Every structure is written in C-alpha cells, then in structure tokens.
Amino acid sequence: MKQNYQLLTDAIIFDNEGRTPSLLLHACCAPCASYVLEYLAEHFAVTLFFYNPNIQPEEEYRTRLAELERLVGLLNPKHPIALLPCEYDPHVFDTLSRGLEAEPERGARCPKCFEARLSKTAQIAKEMGFDYFTTTLSVSPHKNADTLHEIGVRLADALGISYLPADFKKRGGYLRSIALSNEFGLYRQNYCGCKFSKR
C-alpha cells in the first residue's frame, strides 16, 4: 500500500503541538521553497539549507541563491526563517554522475544526486542539533517522494536523527508554489540544475 507522507507530516506536527521544533530544510530554489516555507514556518523554526552541487553553471547557482534570499525577505512567517548557504562546489556532482552521463532525466543519476544533497543536510542537522531535516524537492511533480523518503529515513537511522517525511505536492502544494512564484515574481528555471537536464 502506498504511503501517504502528508499524513505522516500532519502526525508529527500534531505531536509537537505547543512547541516549535527546529527544522533544517534543504532547498533547491525559491519557487520550490515558497509553498513549503509558507506551510512549515507555521509549525517549525526553519533554517533553509542551500546545498546543490548539481547546479551548473555558477551564474545559475548564484541566481537561485539570490532568489531564495529575496523570498525569505518577502515572507511574513509565524516563526523565523534563517538561511544557511554552502559554497559552490560542482565537483561533487561531477564525481557522482561519472558513468551516468547518458542516463535520462529521472534515471539512475537522479537518486544519487538526491542522496548527496540529503546526506549533507542530514550531517549538518546532526552537527547543529536540529530536531528534524527534510527537503523541498518533493513539491515538484518531477521528483519521486518515495525515493526521497527512503533516502531520508535511511540517513536519519544511520545518524540517529529525525527525518520529516513529506510529499509537498499534496494538497495543492505544487499549484500553490506556482501561484506564490507569480505573486512574488520569482525566477523560475526551466531545468533542475544539472548540465544533463539542461541539455
């Protein structure tokens, strides 16, 4: 039976009623983060973690980071939102994608990319003592929530921390992200970030 990750998210929010747990939220771009922040900042103290070695070229990386910074300034969240960016390091992605260059979009290369980004997020969440970690990636209809969940839970179990299960495209999340992107005039890229998807 297919798992409903939205119900799992709801249960965690309910269990934390009366407190504001900390969440390290991996973000790929401002459009994907828009709805997710609107939703989660009602219940968590969110720190956005911008770690995306897949994004090329560097100008694209800088543009997406700047838009994420601008988005945070435009929102009026119940709880504070911080931003933790990482330095641009495309060599990580170049290494993990070696031998997978010919894979199609959503092929074998993508889970390796998800894992690299979530692994770094989980490590930082552990080091900095966050209550939970998760990613905005599941808001996209092009990203498989089951794959993201499997990776997140495995990393959480290995490190002894908590993964926030999610499928943010549920309950109209993806459509809301489009509406917010239009409302705020956010830059919406036409490829996931890697040179292979751009090609």
Short mmCIF file of C-alpha atoms in Angstrom, two decimals:
data_model
loop_
_atom_site.label_atom_id
_atom_site.label_comp_id
_atom_site.label_asym_id
_atom_site.label_seq_id
_atom_site.Cartn_x
_atom_site.Cartn_y
_atom_site.Cartn_z
CA MET A 1 0.00 0.00 0.00
CA LYS A 2 1.34 3.42 -0.98
CA GLN A 3 2.40 5.57 1.97
CA ASN A 4 0.71 8.95 2.50
CA TYR A 5 3.60 11.15 3.60
CA GLN A 6 1.33 14.15 4.12
CA LEU A 7 -0.49 12.26 6.88
CA LEU A 8 2.86 11.42 8.48
CA THR A 9 3.81 15.11 8.39
CA ASP A 10 0.45 16.01 9.95
CA ALA A 11 1.02 13.50 12.75
CA ILE A 12 4.46 14.94 13.58
CA ILE A 13 3.05 18.48 13.63
CA PHE A 14 0.25 17.31 15.94
CA ASP A 15 2.73 15.53 18.24
CA ASN A 16 4.74 18.77 18.56
CA GLU A 17 1.75 20.97 19.30
CA GLY A 18 2.68 23.56 21.91
CA ARG A 19 6.36 23.68 20.95
CA THR A 20 8.36 24.87 17.96
CA PRO A 21 10.84 22.23 16.83
CA SER A 22 13.81 23.21 14.68
CA LEU A 23 13.98 22.05 11.09
CA LEU A 24 16.86 22.07 8.62
CA LEU A 25 15.13 22.33 5.25
CA HIS A 26 17.19 21.57 2.16
CA ALA A 27 16.05 23.94 -0.60
CA CYS A 28 16.81 23.68 -4.30
CA CYS A 29 15.30 27.00 -5.40
CA ALA A 30 12.89 29.77 -4.38
CA PRO A 31 9.82 28.50 -6.31
CA CYS A 32 10.00 25.08 -4.64
CA ALA A 33 10.69 26.66 -1.24
CA SER A 34 7.82 29.15 -1.46
CA TYR A 35 4.87 26.94 -0.55
CA VAL A 36 6.96 24.66 1.66
CA LEU A 37 8.07 27.64 3.77
CA GLU A 38 4.55 29.06 3.91
CA TYR A 39 3.38 25.72 5.27
CA LEU A 40 6.24 24.64 7.55
CA ALA A 41 7.13 28.01 9.12
CA GLU A 42 3.72 27.87 10.80
CA HIS A 43 4.95 24.91 12.85
CA PHE A 44 8.78 24.89 12.83
CA ALA A 45 11.72 27.23 13.28
CA VAL A 46 13.11 26.69 9.79
CA THR A 47 16.66 27.05 8.56
CA LEU A 48 16.93 26.82 4.78
CA PHE A 49 19.97 24.85 3.67
CA PHE A 50 21.14 25.70 0.16
CA TYR A 51 23.39 22.82 -0.84
CA ASN A 52 23.11 21.98 -4.53
CA PRO A 53 26.37 20.91 -6.19
CA ASN A 54 24.30 19.73 -9.18
CA ILE A 55 23.51 23.29 -10.27
CA GLN A 56 25.56 24.50 -13.22
CA PRO A 57 26.80 26.97 -14.32
CA GLU A 58 27.86 29.04 -11.33
CA GLU A 59 25.80 32.01 -12.52
CA GLU A 60 22.68 29.84 -12.24
CA TYR A 61 23.72 28.80 -8.73
CA ARG A 62 24.15 32.43 -7.67
CA THR A 63 20.82 33.42 -9.23
CA ARG A 64 18.92 30.71 -7.38
CA LEU A 65 20.59 31.55 -4.08
CA ALA A 66 19.81 35.26 -4.52
CA GLU A 67 16.15 34.46 -5.25
CA LEU A 68 15.98 32.27 -2.14
CA GLU A 69 17.37 35.16 -0.06
CA ARG A 70 14.82 37.51 -1.63
CA LEU A 71 11.97 35.08 -0.91
CA VAL A 72 12.85 34.89 2.77
CA GLY A 73 12.64 38.69 2.93
CA LEU A 74 9.22 38.70 1.28
CA LEU A 75 7.55 36.21 3.60
CA ASN A 76 5.86 37.03 6.88
CA PRO A 77 6.22 33.74 8.75
CA LYS A 78 4.87 32.85 12.17
CA HIS A 79 8.32 31.54 13.13
CA PRO A 80 11.70 32.86 11.98
CA ILE A 81 13.37 31.58 8.83
CA ALA A 82 17.16 31.52 8.58
CA LEU A 83 19.28 30.77 5.52
CA LEU A 84 22.42 28.65 5.53
CA PRO A 85 24.11 28.66 2.09
CA CYS A 86 27.02 26.46 1.03
CA GLU A 87 29.88 27.37 -1.27
CA TYR A 88 29.55 26.46 -4.92
CA ASP A 89 31.16 23.04 -5.45
CA PRO A 90 30.14 21.34 -8.74
CA HIS A 91 32.93 18.75 -8.42
CA VAL A 92 30.74 16.75 -6.02
CA PHE A 93 28.11 16.31 -8.70
CA ASP A 94 30.64 15.71 -11.47
CA THR A 95 32.11 12.86 -9.42
CA LEU A 96 28.81 11.18 -8.50
CA SER A 97 27.47 11.40 -12.06
CA ARG A 98 30.52 9.82 -13.66
CA GLY A 99 29.41 6.92 -15.83
CA LEU A 100 25.79 8.10 -15.68
CA GLU A 101 26.05 10.92 -18.18
CA ALA A 102 23.77 9.19 -20.71
CA GLU A 103 21.02 8.45 -18.17
CA PRO A 104 17.69 10.11 -18.97
CA GLU A 105 16.04 12.63 -16.65
CA ARG A 106 14.61 10.70 -13.64
CA GLY A 107 17.02 7.85 -14.40
CA ALA A 108 19.74 6.32 -12.19
CA ARG A 109 21.66 9.59 -11.86
CA CYS A 110 18.88 11.44 -10.02
CA PRO A 111 18.70 9.30 -6.84
CA LYS A 112 22.47 9.66 -6.45
CA CYS A 113 22.07 13.43 -6.65
CA PHE A 114 19.21 13.36 -4.11
CA GLU A 115 21.32 11.25 -1.78
CA ALA A 116 24.32 13.59 -1.96
CA ARG A 117 22.22 16.61 -1.08
CA LEU A 118 20.20 14.89 1.63
CA SER A 119 23.31 13.30 3.11
CA LYS A 120 24.93 16.70 3.57
CA THR A 121 21.69 18.07 5.01
CA ALA A 122 21.46 15.20 7.49
CA GLN A 123 25.10 15.64 8.55
CA ILE A 124 24.63 19.35 9.21
CA ALA A 125 21.34 18.71 11.02
CA LYS A 126 23.14 16.24 13.28
CA GLU A 127 26.11 18.55 13.91
CA MET A 128 23.94 21.56 14.68
CA GLY A 129 21.35 19.74 16.78
CA PHE A 130 18.24 20.23 14.65
CA ASP A 131 15.12 18.33 15.66
CA TYR A 132 14.31 17.37 12.04
CA PHE A 133 15.61 17.60 8.50
CA THR A 134 13.85 17.32 5.15
CA THR A 135 13.89 18.73 1.61
CA THR A 136 11.69 20.87 -0.64
CA LEU A 137 12.34 18.51 -3.57
CA SER A 138 9.10 16.54 -3.15
CA VAL A 139 6.99 19.59 -4.09
CA SER A 140 7.98 19.01 -7.72
CA PRO A 141 5.86 16.62 -9.79
CA HIS A 142 9.15 15.52 -11.38
CA LYS A 143 10.57 14.21 -8.08
CA ASN A 144 9.60 10.86 -6.59
CA ALA A 145 8.51 11.23 -2.96
CA ASP A 146 9.04 7.50 -2.27
CA THR A 147 12.68 7.72 -3.36
CA LEU A 148 13.27 10.85 -1.28
CA HIS A 149 11.60 9.26 1.75
CA GLU A 150 13.66 6.07 1.50
CA ILE A 151 16.89 8.07 1.35
CA GLY A 152 15.86 10.42 4.17
CA VAL A 153 14.81 7.65 6.55
CA ARG A 154 17.96 5.63 5.84
CA LEU A 155 20.19 8.62 6.57
CA ALA A 156 18.20 9.51 9.69
CA ASP A 157 18.53 5.95 11.04
CA ALA A 158 22.27 5.90 10.34
CA LEU A 159 22.86 9.19 12.17
CA GLY A 160 20.29 8.83 14.94
CA ILE A 161 18.29 11.92 13.94
CA SER A 162 14.73 12.55 12.73
CA TYR A 163 13.63 12.92 9.12
CA LEU A 164 10.42 14.83 8.45
CA PRO A 165 8.53 12.73 5.88
CA ALA A 166 6.88 14.80 3.20
CA ASP A 167 5.22 14.95 -0.17
CA PHE A 168 4.74 18.68 -0.50
CA LYS A 169 2.98 18.42 -3.86
CA LYS A 170 -0.06 17.07 -1.96
CA ARG A 171 -2.98 19.33 -1.03
CA GLY A 172 -2.25 21.57 -3.97
CA GLY A 173 1.31 22.34 -2.83
CA TYR A 174 2.77 22.45 -6.32
CA LEU A 175 -0.02 24.68 -7.62
CA ARG A 176 0.41 26.97 -4.61
CA SER A 177 4.14 27.20 -5.34
CA ILE A 178 3.32 28.39 -8.87
CA ALA A 179 0.86 30.97 -7.51
CA LEU A 180 3.42 32.27 -4.99
CA SER A 181 6.12 32.38 -7.66
CA ASN A 182 3.84 34.56 -9.78
CA GLU A 183 2.83 36.72 -6.82
CA PHE A 184 6.45 37.41 -5.83
CA GLY A 185 7.83 37.46 -9.38
CA LEU A 186 10.27 34.66 -8.59
CA TYR A 187 12.76 33.44 -11.14
CA ARG A 188 11.55 30.02 -12.31
CA GLN A 189 14.24 27.96 -14.00
CA ASN A 190 13.39 25.54 -16.80
CA TYR A 191 15.76 22.74 -15.77
CA CYS A 192 16.57 21.01 -12.48
CA GLY A 193 20.05 22.48 -12.36
CA CYS A 194 22.42 19.88 -13.72
CA LYS A 195 24.04 20.19 -17.13
CA PHE A 196 22.44 16.94 -18.26
CA SER A 197 18.88 18.11 -17.64
CA LYS A 198 19.69 21.41 -19.34
CA ARG A 199 20.96 19.50 -22.37
#
